[in-house]
Amino acid sequence: MTPYQFHHLNFLKIAYNNFIKQEPFTLENISKEDEQFILDFQQLVKDFEEGSEEVYTNGEAALERAFRMYPEIAHLIARDLLWYFGGSCLHNMPDHEIESFQRLDELRFEAQEKGEEFDYLNKRASVFGQN
């Protein structure tokens, strides 16, 4: 697993851990639909860890489902995951955010071409004006 993938795996784990602490997932009588969502999200984390080829398709679908079914807690998903999984997830991102992630990818690819190590979190903070 590359450092880039590792960061995104951690973002997925954080989202999952945040979700399970929120309603409706904390309710004693959770609906079948809510239970299935959280089980599928948990499986997505496992599939990512195992390097499954289906992770991109399943990740995109899971995030879209989260935004559609749970808009009140969708903010618990790192924006990086929307960019990482792409596709229909990009509809949940404003243009300026997409441009920032494009710039971050450009910097990552430049470092890769030069054989340099890429510090994703620090570069991300710099691109997004957070440091």
Short mmCIF file of N, CA, C and O in Angstrom, two decimals:
data_model
loop_
_atom_site.label_atom_id
_atom_site.label_comp_id
_atom_site.label_asym_id
_atom_site.label_seq_id
_atom_site.Cartn_x
_atom_site.Cartn_y
_atom_site.Cartn_z
N MET A 1 0.85 -1.17 0.00
CA MET A 1 0.00 0.00 0.00
C MET A 1 0.90 1.24 0.00
O MET A 1 1.83 1.32 0.78
N THR A 2 0.58 2.16 -0.88
CA THR A 2 1.37 3.39 -0.95
C THR A 2 1.00 4.32 0.21
O THR A 2 -0.09 4.18 0.79
N PRO A 3 1.88 5.27 0.53
CA PRO A 3 1.53 6.24 1.58
C PRO A 3 0.23 6.99 1.25
O PRO A 3 -0.58 7.27 2.13
N TYR A 4 0.02 7.29 -0.01
CA TYR A 4 -1.19 7.98 -0.45
C TYR A 4 -2.43 7.13 -0.13
O TYR A 4 -3.41 7.63 0.41
N GLN A 5 -2.37 5.86 -0.46
CA GLN A 5 -3.48 4.96 -0.15
C GLN A 5 -3.67 4.82 1.35
O GLN A 5 -4.80 4.77 1.84
N PHE A 6 -2.56 4.74 2.07
CA PHE A 6 -2.63 4.60 3.52
C PHE A 6 -3.37 5.77 4.16
O PHE A 6 -4.19 5.59 5.05
N HIS A 7 -3.09 7.00 3.68
CA HIS A 7 -3.81 8.17 4.21
C HIS A 7 -5.31 8.03 3.97
O HIS A 7 -6.11 8.33 4.85
N HIS A 8 -5.68 7.56 2.81
CA HIS A 8 -7.10 7.45 2.49
C HIS A 8 -7.76 6.30 3.23
O HIS A 8 -8.93 6.41 3.60
N LEU A 9 -7.02 5.26 3.48
CA LEU A 9 -7.54 4.20 4.35
C LEU A 9 -7.84 4.76 5.73
O LEU A 9 -8.89 4.48 6.31
N ASN A 10 -6.93 5.57 6.24
CA ASN A 10 -7.17 6.19 7.54
C ASN A 10 -8.37 7.12 7.52
O ASN A 10 -9.15 7.15 8.48
N PHE A 11 -8.55 7.86 6.43
CA PHE A 11 -9.74 8.72 6.32
C PHE A 11 -11.01 7.88 6.34
O PHE A 11 -12.01 8.28 6.94
N LEU A 12 -10.99 6.73 5.68
CA LEU A 12 -12.15 5.83 5.69
C LEU A 12 -12.44 5.32 7.10
O LEU A 12 -13.59 5.27 7.53
N LYS A 13 -11.38 4.92 7.79
CA LYS A 13 -11.54 4.41 9.16
C LYS A 13 -12.10 5.49 10.08
O LYS A 13 -12.96 5.22 10.92
N ILE A 14 -11.62 6.70 9.92
CA ILE A 14 -12.11 7.82 10.73
C ILE A 14 -13.59 8.05 10.45
O ILE A 14 -14.39 8.22 11.38
N ALA A 15 -13.98 8.04 9.18
CA ALA A 15 -15.39 8.23 8.83
C ALA A 15 -16.23 7.13 9.47
O ALA A 15 -17.27 7.41 10.08
N TYR A 16 -15.79 5.90 9.33
CA TYR A 16 -16.54 4.78 9.91
C TYR A 16 -16.67 4.95 11.43
O TYR A 16 -17.77 4.81 11.98
N ASN A 17 -15.56 5.24 12.09
CA ASN A 17 -15.59 5.41 13.55
C ASN A 17 -16.47 6.58 13.98
O ASN A 17 -17.11 6.52 15.03
N ASN A 18 -16.52 7.62 13.17
CA ASN A 18 -17.41 8.74 13.48
C ASN A 18 -18.87 8.36 13.25
O ASN A 18 -19.74 8.74 14.03
N PHE A 19 -19.13 7.63 12.16
CA PHE A 19 -20.50 7.22 11.86
C PHE A 19 -21.10 6.39 12.98
O PHE A 19 -22.24 6.61 13.39
N ILE A 20 -20.36 5.41 13.47
CA ILE A 20 -20.93 4.47 14.46
C ILE A 20 -21.22 5.14 15.80
O ILE A 20 -21.87 4.54 16.65
N LYS A 21 -20.79 6.39 15.95
CA LYS A 21 -21.07 7.14 17.18
C LYS A 21 -22.26 8.08 17.02
O LYS A 21 -22.59 8.84 17.93
N GLN A 22 -22.89 8.04 15.84
CA GLN A 22 -23.98 8.96 15.52
C GLN A 22 -25.29 8.19 15.34
O GLN A 22 -25.29 7.04 14.94
N GLU A 23 -26.38 8.90 15.60
CA GLU A 23 -27.68 8.34 15.20
C GLU A 23 -27.74 8.36 13.69
O GLU A 23 -27.19 9.26 13.08
N PRO A 24 -28.31 7.41 13.08
CA PRO A 24 -29.17 6.35 13.60
C PRO A 24 -28.40 5.10 14.03
O PRO A 24 -28.99 4.13 14.48
N PHE A 25 -27.08 5.11 13.88
CA PHE A 25 -26.29 3.90 14.12
C PHE A 25 -26.14 3.56 15.59
O PHE A 25 -25.75 2.45 15.93
N THR A 26 -26.46 4.49 16.48
CA THR A 26 -26.38 4.24 17.92
C THR A 26 -27.72 3.81 18.51
O THR A 26 -27.78 3.46 19.69
N LEU A 27 -28.76 3.84 17.71
CA LEU A 27 -30.09 3.49 18.21
C LEU A 27 -30.18 2.00 18.52
O LEU A 27 -29.58 1.17 17.83
N GLU A 28 -30.94 1.70 19.54
CA GLU A 28 -31.12 0.30 19.93
C GLU A 28 -31.84 -0.49 18.84
O GLU A 28 -31.48 -1.62 18.54
N ASN A 29 -32.85 0.13 18.27
CA ASN A 29 -33.62 -0.52 17.20
C ASN A 29 -33.25 0.09 15.86
O ASN A 29 -34.04 0.81 15.25
N ILE A 30 -32.07 -0.22 15.39
CA ILE A 30 -31.58 0.32 14.12
C ILE A 30 -32.33 -0.35 12.97
O ILE A 30 -32.63 -1.55 13.03
N SER A 31 -32.66 0.43 11.96
CA SER A 31 -33.38 -0.14 10.80
C SER A 31 -32.44 -1.04 10.01
O SER A 31 -31.21 -0.93 10.07
N LYS A 32 -33.04 -1.93 9.25
CA LYS A 32 -32.25 -2.85 8.41
C LYS A 32 -31.40 -2.06 7.41
O LYS A 32 -30.26 -2.42 7.14
N GLU A 33 -31.99 -1.00 6.85
CA GLU A 33 -31.28 -0.18 5.87
C GLU A 33 -30.05 0.49 6.49
O GLU A 33 -28.97 0.50 5.90
N ASP A 34 -30.22 1.05 7.69
CA ASP A 34 -29.10 1.69 8.38
C ASP A 34 -28.05 0.67 8.78
O ASP A 34 -26.84 0.92 8.64
N GLU A 35 -28.50 -0.48 9.24
CA GLU A 35 -27.57 -1.55 9.62
C GLU A 35 -26.78 -2.01 8.40
O GLU A 35 -25.56 -2.20 8.48
N GLN A 36 -27.45 -2.16 7.27
CA GLN A 36 -26.77 -2.59 6.06
C GLN A 36 -25.76 -1.55 5.60
O GLN A 36 -24.66 -1.89 5.15
N PHE A 37 -26.12 -0.29 5.70
CA PHE A 37 -25.18 0.77 5.30
C PHE A 37 -23.89 0.67 6.12
O PHE A 37 -22.80 0.70 5.56
N ILE A 38 -24.01 0.57 7.43
CA ILE A 38 -22.82 0.57 8.28
C ILE A 38 -22.01 -0.70 8.08
O ILE A 38 -20.77 -0.68 8.10
N LEU A 39 -22.67 -1.82 7.84
CA LEU A 39 -21.96 -3.06 7.53
C LEU A 39 -21.22 -2.96 6.19
O LEU A 39 -20.07 -3.41 6.07
N ASP A 40 -21.86 -2.35 5.21
CA ASP A 40 -21.21 -2.16 3.91
C ASP A 40 -20.01 -1.22 4.02
O ASP A 40 -18.99 -1.44 3.38
N PHE A 41 -20.15 -0.19 4.84
CA PHE A 41 -19.04 0.75 5.02
C PHE A 41 -17.87 0.05 5.72
O PHE A 41 -16.71 0.23 5.37
N GLN A 42 -18.20 -0.78 6.70
CA GLN A 42 -17.18 -1.56 7.39
C GLN A 42 -16.48 -2.49 6.40
O GLN A 42 -15.25 -2.64 6.43
N GLN A 43 -17.24 -3.11 5.52
CA GLN A 43 -16.66 -3.99 4.51
C GLN A 43 -15.78 -3.21 3.54
O GLN A 43 -14.74 -3.71 3.11
N LEU A 44 -16.16 -1.99 3.22
CA LEU A 44 -15.35 -1.14 2.36
C LEU A 44 -13.97 -0.93 2.97
O LEU A 44 -12.96 -1.01 2.28
N VAL A 45 -13.92 -0.68 4.26
CA VAL A 45 -12.64 -0.51 4.95
C VAL A 45 -11.81 -1.79 4.83
O VAL A 45 -10.62 -1.74 4.50
N LYS A 46 -12.43 -2.92 5.06
CA LYS A 46 -11.72 -4.21 4.97
C LYS A 46 -11.22 -4.45 3.54
O LYS A 46 -10.08 -4.89 3.34
N ASP A 47 -12.08 -4.18 2.57
CA ASP A 47 -11.68 -4.37 1.17
C ASP A 47 -10.51 -3.46 0.80
O ASP A 47 -9.61 -3.87 0.06
N PHE A 48 -10.52 -2.25 1.31
CA PHE A 48 -9.43 -1.31 1.05
C PHE A 48 -8.14 -1.86 1.64
O PHE A 48 -7.09 -1.86 0.98
N GLU A 49 -8.22 -2.34 2.87
CA GLU A 49 -7.04 -2.91 3.53
C GLU A 49 -6.47 -4.09 2.75
O GLU A 49 -5.26 -4.29 2.70
N GLU A 50 -7.34 -4.86 2.14
CA GLU A 50 -6.94 -6.07 1.42
C GLU A 50 -6.57 -5.80 -0.03
O GLU A 50 -6.17 -6.71 -0.76
N GLY A 51 -6.73 -4.56 -0.48
CA GLY A 51 -6.37 -4.20 -1.85
C GLY A 51 -7.33 -4.69 -2.91
O GLY A 51 -6.94 -4.91 -4.05
N SER A 52 -8.59 -4.85 -2.55
CA SER A 52 -9.59 -5.31 -3.50
C SER A 52 -9.72 -4.35 -4.68
O SER A 52 -9.68 -3.13 -4.51
N GLU A 53 -9.87 -4.93 -5.85
CA GLU A 53 -10.04 -4.11 -7.06
C GLU A 53 -11.40 -3.42 -7.09
O GLU A 53 -11.58 -2.44 -7.81
N GLU A 54 -12.34 -3.91 -6.33
CA GLU A 54 -13.69 -3.35 -6.30
C GLU A 54 -13.80 -2.11 -5.42
O GLU A 54 -14.84 -1.47 -5.38
N VAL A 55 -12.72 -1.76 -4.72
CA VAL A 55 -12.81 -0.71 -3.72
C VAL A 55 -13.19 0.65 -4.33
O VAL A 55 -13.93 1.41 -3.71
N TYR A 56 -12.73 0.93 -5.53
CA TYR A 56 -13.06 2.23 -6.14
C TYR A 56 -14.54 2.33 -6.47
O TYR A 56 -15.20 3.33 -6.15
N THR A 57 -15.08 1.30 -7.07
CA THR A 57 -16.50 1.29 -7.40
C THR A 57 -17.34 1.30 -6.13
O THR A 57 -18.30 2.06 -6.01
N ASN A 58 -16.99 0.43 -5.19
CA ASN A 58 -17.74 0.35 -3.94
C ASN A 58 -17.59 1.60 -3.09
O ASN A 58 -18.53 2.02 -2.42
N GLY A 59 -16.41 2.19 -3.13
CA GLY A 59 -16.18 3.43 -2.37
C GLY A 59 -17.01 4.58 -2.89
O GLY A 59 -17.64 5.30 -2.13
N GLU A 60 -17.02 4.72 -4.19
CA GLU A 60 -17.84 5.77 -4.81
C GLU A 60 -19.30 5.58 -4.43
O GLU A 60 -19.98 6.52 -4.02
N ALA A 61 -19.79 4.36 -4.54
CA ALA A 61 -21.20 4.07 -4.22
C ALA A 61 -21.49 4.32 -2.74
O ALA A 61 -22.54 4.89 -2.40
N ALA A 62 -20.59 3.93 -1.87
CA ALA A 62 -20.80 4.11 -0.42
C ALA A 62 -20.85 5.59 -0.05
O ALA A 62 -21.70 5.99 0.75
N LEU A 63 -19.97 6.38 -0.63
CA LEU A 63 -19.98 7.80 -0.30
C LEU A 63 -21.22 8.49 -0.86
O LEU A 63 -21.82 9.34 -0.18
N GLU A 64 -21.60 8.13 -2.06
CA GLU A 64 -22.83 8.69 -2.62
C GLU A 64 -24.03 8.32 -1.76
O GLU A 64 -24.90 9.16 -1.51
N ARG A 65 -24.05 7.10 -1.31
CA ARG A 65 -25.14 6.64 -0.43
C ARG A 65 -25.13 7.41 0.89
O ARG A 65 -26.19 7.81 1.38
N ALA A 66 -23.96 7.67 1.43
CA ALA A 66 -23.85 8.42 2.68
C ALA A 66 -24.41 9.84 2.50
O ALA A 66 -25.16 10.32 3.35
N PHE A 67 -24.06 10.49 1.42
CA PHE A 67 -24.53 11.86 1.18
C PHE A 67 -26.03 11.89 0.93
O PHE A 67 -26.71 12.83 1.34
N ARG A 68 -26.54 10.86 0.27
CA ARG A 68 -27.97 10.81 -0.04
C ARG A 68 -28.80 10.43 1.20
O ARG A 68 -29.82 11.06 1.49
N MET A 69 -28.36 9.43 1.94
CA MET A 69 -29.15 8.91 3.06
C MET A 69 -28.92 9.65 4.37
O MET A 69 -29.82 9.69 5.21
N TYR A 70 -27.72 10.21 4.56
CA TYR A 70 -27.35 10.81 5.84
C TYR A 70 -26.70 12.18 5.66
O TYR A 70 -25.57 12.41 6.10
N PRO A 71 -27.39 13.10 5.01
CA PRO A 71 -26.77 14.41 4.76
C PRO A 71 -26.37 15.13 6.04
O PRO A 71 -25.43 15.93 6.04
N GLU A 72 -27.06 14.82 7.15
CA GLU A 72 -26.75 15.48 8.42
C GLU A 72 -25.43 15.04 9.03
O GLU A 72 -24.87 15.73 9.89
N ILE A 73 -24.89 13.91 8.58
CA ILE A 73 -23.60 13.46 9.10
C ILE A 73 -22.56 13.29 7.98
O ILE A 73 -21.44 12.84 8.24
N ALA A 74 -22.90 13.67 6.79
CA ALA A 74 -21.97 13.54 5.67
C ALA A 74 -20.71 14.37 5.87
O ALA A 74 -19.66 14.05 5.33
N HIS A 75 -20.81 15.41 6.69
CA HIS A 75 -19.63 16.23 6.96
C HIS A 75 -18.54 15.45 7.70
O HIS A 75 -17.40 15.90 7.80
N LEU A 76 -18.87 14.27 8.20
CA LEU A 76 -17.89 13.44 8.90
C LEU A 76 -16.97 12.69 7.93
O LEU A 76 -16.03 12.02 8.35
N ILE A 77 -17.24 12.81 6.64
CA ILE A 77 -16.42 12.18 5.61
C ILE A 77 -15.37 13.18 5.16
O ILE A 77 -15.71 14.30 4.75
N ALA A 78 -14.11 12.78 5.24
CA ALA A 78 -13.04 13.66 4.76
C ALA A 78 -13.25 13.96 3.28
O ALA A 78 -13.54 13.06 2.49
N ARG A 79 -13.09 15.20 2.93
CA ARG A 79 -13.29 15.62 1.55
C ARG A 79 -12.32 14.90 0.61
O ARG A 79 -12.61 14.68 -0.56
N ASP A 80 -11.18 14.52 1.16
CA ASP A 80 -10.18 13.79 0.40
C ASP A 80 -10.77 12.51 -0.20
O ASP A 80 -10.38 12.09 -1.30
N LEU A 81 -11.68 11.88 0.50
CA LEU A 81 -12.28 10.64 0.01
C LEU A 81 -13.16 10.89 -1.21
O LEU A 81 -13.23 10.05 -2.11
N LEU A 82 -13.82 12.03 -1.25
CA LEU A 82 -14.63 12.36 -2.43
C LEU A 82 -13.73 12.45 -3.66
O LEU A 82 -14.07 11.94 -4.73
N TRP A 83 -12.60 13.09 -3.49
CA TRP A 83 -11.64 13.22 -4.59
C TRP A 83 -11.05 11.85 -4.94
O TRP A 83 -10.93 11.48 -6.11
N TYR A 84 -10.67 11.09 -3.93
CA TYR A 84 -10.04 9.80 -4.13
C TYR A 84 -10.93 8.85 -4.92
O TYR A 84 -10.48 8.19 -5.86
N PHE A 85 -12.19 8.77 -4.55
CA PHE A 85 -13.10 7.84 -5.23
C PHE A 85 -13.67 8.44 -6.51
O PHE A 85 -14.09 7.72 -7.41
N GLY A 86 -13.70 9.77 -6.59
CA GLY A 86 -14.07 10.45 -7.83
C GLY A 86 -15.47 10.14 -8.32
O GLY A 86 -16.38 9.89 -7.54
N GLY A 87 -15.61 10.16 -9.63
CA GLY A 87 -16.90 9.87 -10.26
C GLY A 87 -18.00 10.77 -9.75
O GLY A 87 -17.86 11.99 -9.67
N SER A 88 -19.11 10.16 -9.37
CA SER A 88 -20.27 10.93 -8.91
C SER A 88 -20.01 11.63 -7.58
O SER A 88 -20.73 12.57 -7.23
N CYS A 89 -18.97 11.22 -6.85
CA CYS A 89 -18.64 11.90 -5.59
C CYS A 89 -18.25 13.36 -5.83
O CYS A 89 -18.43 14.21 -4.95
N LEU A 90 -17.71 13.64 -7.01
CA LEU A 90 -17.27 15.00 -7.32
C LEU A 90 -18.42 15.99 -7.36
O LEU A 90 -18.20 17.20 -7.21
N HIS A 91 -19.64 15.51 -7.51
CA HIS A 91 -20.81 16.40 -7.50
C HIS A 91 -21.01 17.03 -6.13
O HIS A 91 -21.73 18.03 -6.01
N ASN A 92 -20.39 16.48 -5.11
CA ASN A 92 -20.50 17.01 -3.76
C ASN A 92 -19.37 17.97 -3.41
O ASN A 92 -19.21 18.33 -2.25
N MET A 93 -18.59 18.37 -4.42
CA MET A 93 -17.45 19.25 -4.20
C MET A 93 -17.58 20.51 -5.05
O MET A 93 -17.91 20.42 -6.23
N PRO A 94 -17.29 21.67 -4.47
CA PRO A 94 -17.29 22.89 -5.29
C PRO A 94 -16.05 22.92 -6.19
O PRO A 94 -15.05 22.25 -5.93
N ASP A 95 -16.12 23.71 -7.25
CA ASP A 95 -15.03 23.79 -8.23
C ASP A 95 -13.69 24.14 -7.59
O ASP A 95 -12.67 23.56 -7.94
N HIS A 96 -13.67 25.09 -6.66
CA HIS A 96 -12.40 25.51 -6.07
C HIS A 96 -11.75 24.37 -5.29
O HIS A 96 -10.52 24.26 -5.24
N GLU A 97 -12.56 23.52 -4.70
CA GLU A 97 -12.02 22.38 -3.96
C GLU A 97 -11.45 21.35 -4.94
O GLU A 97 -10.37 20.78 -4.70
N ILE A 98 -12.14 21.11 -6.02
CA ILE A 98 -11.64 20.20 -7.05
C ILE A 98 -10.31 20.70 -7.59
O ILE A 98 -9.35 19.93 -7.74
N GLU A 99 -10.22 22.00 -7.84
CA GLU A 99 -8.96 22.59 -8.33
C GLU A 99 -7.83 22.40 -7.33
O GLU A 99 -6.70 22.11 -7.72
N SER A 100 -8.13 22.52 -6.06
CA SER A 100 -7.10 22.32 -5.03
C SER A 100 -6.62 20.87 -5.00
O SER A 100 -5.42 20.61 -4.88
N PHE A 101 -7.54 19.94 -5.10
CA PHE A 101 -7.14 18.54 -5.12
C PHE A 101 -6.37 18.20 -6.41
O PHE A 101 -5.44 17.38 -6.39
N GLN A 102 -6.74 18.83 -7.52
CA GLN A 102 -5.99 18.63 -8.76
C GLN A 102 -4.55 19.11 -8.57
O GLN A 102 -3.61 18.44 -8.98
N ARG A 103 -4.40 20.27 -7.94
CA ARG A 103 -3.05 20.81 -7.68
C ARG A 103 -2.26 19.88 -6.77
O ARG A 103 -1.08 19.63 -6.99
N LEU A 104 -2.91 19.35 -5.76
CA LEU A 104 -2.26 18.42 -4.84
C LEU A 104 -1.79 17.17 -5.59
O LEU A 104 -0.67 16.70 -5.37
N ASP A 105 -2.61 16.66 -6.49
CA ASP A 105 -2.21 15.51 -7.30
C ASP A 105 -1.02 15.85 -8.19
O ASP A 105 -0.09 15.06 -8.34
N GLU A 106 -1.03 17.04 -8.77
CA GLU A 106 0.09 17.45 -9.62
C GLU A 106 1.39 17.46 -8.81
O GLU A 106 2.42 16.98 -9.29
N LEU A 107 1.33 18.01 -7.62
CA LEU A 107 2.52 18.04 -6.76
C LEU A 107 2.97 16.63 -6.39
O LEU A 107 4.18 16.34 -6.35
N ARG A 108 2.04 15.76 -6.14
CA ARG A 108 2.35 14.37 -5.80
C ARG A 108 3.02 13.66 -6.98
O ARG A 108 4.03 12.98 -6.81
N PHE A 109 2.48 13.86 -8.17
CA PHE A 109 3.06 13.22 -9.35
C PHE A 109 4.44 13.80 -9.67
O PHE A 109 5.34 13.06 -10.08
N GLU A 110 4.62 15.11 -9.48
CA GLU A 110 5.94 15.72 -9.69
C GLU A 110 6.97 15.11 -8.75
O GLU A 110 8.09 14.79 -9.17
N ALA A 111 6.60 14.95 -7.49
CA ALA A 111 7.52 14.35 -6.51
C ALA A 111 7.83 12.91 -6.90
O ALA A 111 8.99 12.47 -6.82
N GLN A 112 6.82 12.20 -7.34
CA GLN A 112 7.00 10.80 -7.74
C GLN A 112 7.96 10.70 -8.93
O GLN A 112 8.84 9.84 -8.95
N GLU A 113 7.80 11.58 -9.91
CA GLU A 113 8.67 11.58 -11.09
C GLU A 113 10.12 11.86 -10.71
O GLU A 113 11.04 11.34 -11.33
N LYS A 114 10.32 12.71 -9.71
CA LYS A 114 11.67 13.06 -9.26
C LYS A 114 12.22 12.05 -8.26
O LYS A 114 13.36 12.19 -7.82
N GLY A 115 11.40 11.08 -7.89
CA GLY A 115 11.84 10.10 -6.90
C GLY A 115 11.89 10.65 -5.49
O GLY A 115 12.58 10.10 -4.63
N GLU A 116 11.17 11.72 -5.26
CA GLU A 116 11.15 12.37 -3.95
C GLU A 116 10.00 11.85 -3.11
O GLU A 116 8.97 11.43 -3.64
N GLU A 117 10.20 11.89 -1.82
CA GLU A 117 9.12 11.51 -0.91
C GLU A 117 8.08 12.64 -0.90
O GLU A 117 8.44 13.81 -0.99
N PHE A 118 6.84 12.26 -0.78
CA PHE A 118 5.76 13.24 -0.79
C PHE A 118 5.02 13.19 0.54
O PHE A 118 4.45 12.16 0.90
N ASP A 119 5.06 14.28 1.26
CA ASP A 119 4.36 14.37 2.56
C ASP A 119 2.95 14.87 2.29
O ASP A 119 2.70 16.08 2.23
N TYR A 120 2.03 13.93 2.13
CA TYR A 120 0.66 14.26 1.72
C TYR A 120 0.00 15.27 2.66
O TYR A 120 -0.56 16.26 2.21
N LEU A 121 0.06 15.01 3.95
CA LEU A 121 -0.67 15.86 4.89
C LEU A 121 -0.12 17.29 4.92
O LEU A 121 -0.89 18.25 4.96
N ASN A 122 1.20 17.45 4.88
CA ASN A 122 1.77 18.80 4.88
C ASN A 122 1.50 19.52 3.57
O ASN A 122 1.18 20.71 3.57
N LYS A 123 1.64 18.81 2.45
CA LYS A 123 1.35 19.44 1.15
C LYS A 123 -0.13 19.78 1.05
O LYS A 123 -0.49 20.83 0.52
N ARG A 124 -0.96 18.92 1.58
CA ARG A 124 -2.40 19.19 1.56
C ARG A 124 -2.70 20.46 2.35
O ARG A 124 -3.44 21.32 1.90
N ALA A 125 -2.10 20.57 3.52
CA ALA A 125 -2.30 21.77 4.36
C ALA A 125 -1.83 23.02 3.62
O ALA A 125 -2.49 24.06 3.67
N SER A 126 -0.73 22.91 2.92
CA SER A 126 -0.20 24.05 2.18
C SER A 126 -1.12 24.45 1.03
O SER A 126 -1.45 25.62 0.85
N VAL A 127 -1.56 23.47 0.24
CA VAL A 127 -2.44 23.74 -0.90
C VAL A 127 -3.77 24.34 -0.45
O VAL A 127 -4.31 25.24 -1.09
N PHE A 128 -4.26 23.88 0.67
CA PHE A 128 -5.55 24.36 1.18
C PHE A 128 -5.40 25.55 2.12
O PHE A 128 -6.37 25.98 2.75
N GLY A 129 -4.17 26.09 2.25
CA GLY A 129 -3.93 27.27 3.08
C GLY A 129 -4.17 27.04 4.55
O GLY A 129 -4.65 27.93 5.25
N GLN A 130 -3.80 25.86 5.03
CA GLN A 130 -4.05 25.52 6.42
C GLN A 130 -2.78 25.57 7.27
O GLN A 130 -2.79 25.10 8.40
N ASN A 131 -1.70 26.06 6.72
CA ASN A 131 -0.49 26.19 7.56
C ASN A 131 0.20 27.49 7.33
O ASN A 131 -0.13 28.28 6.55
#
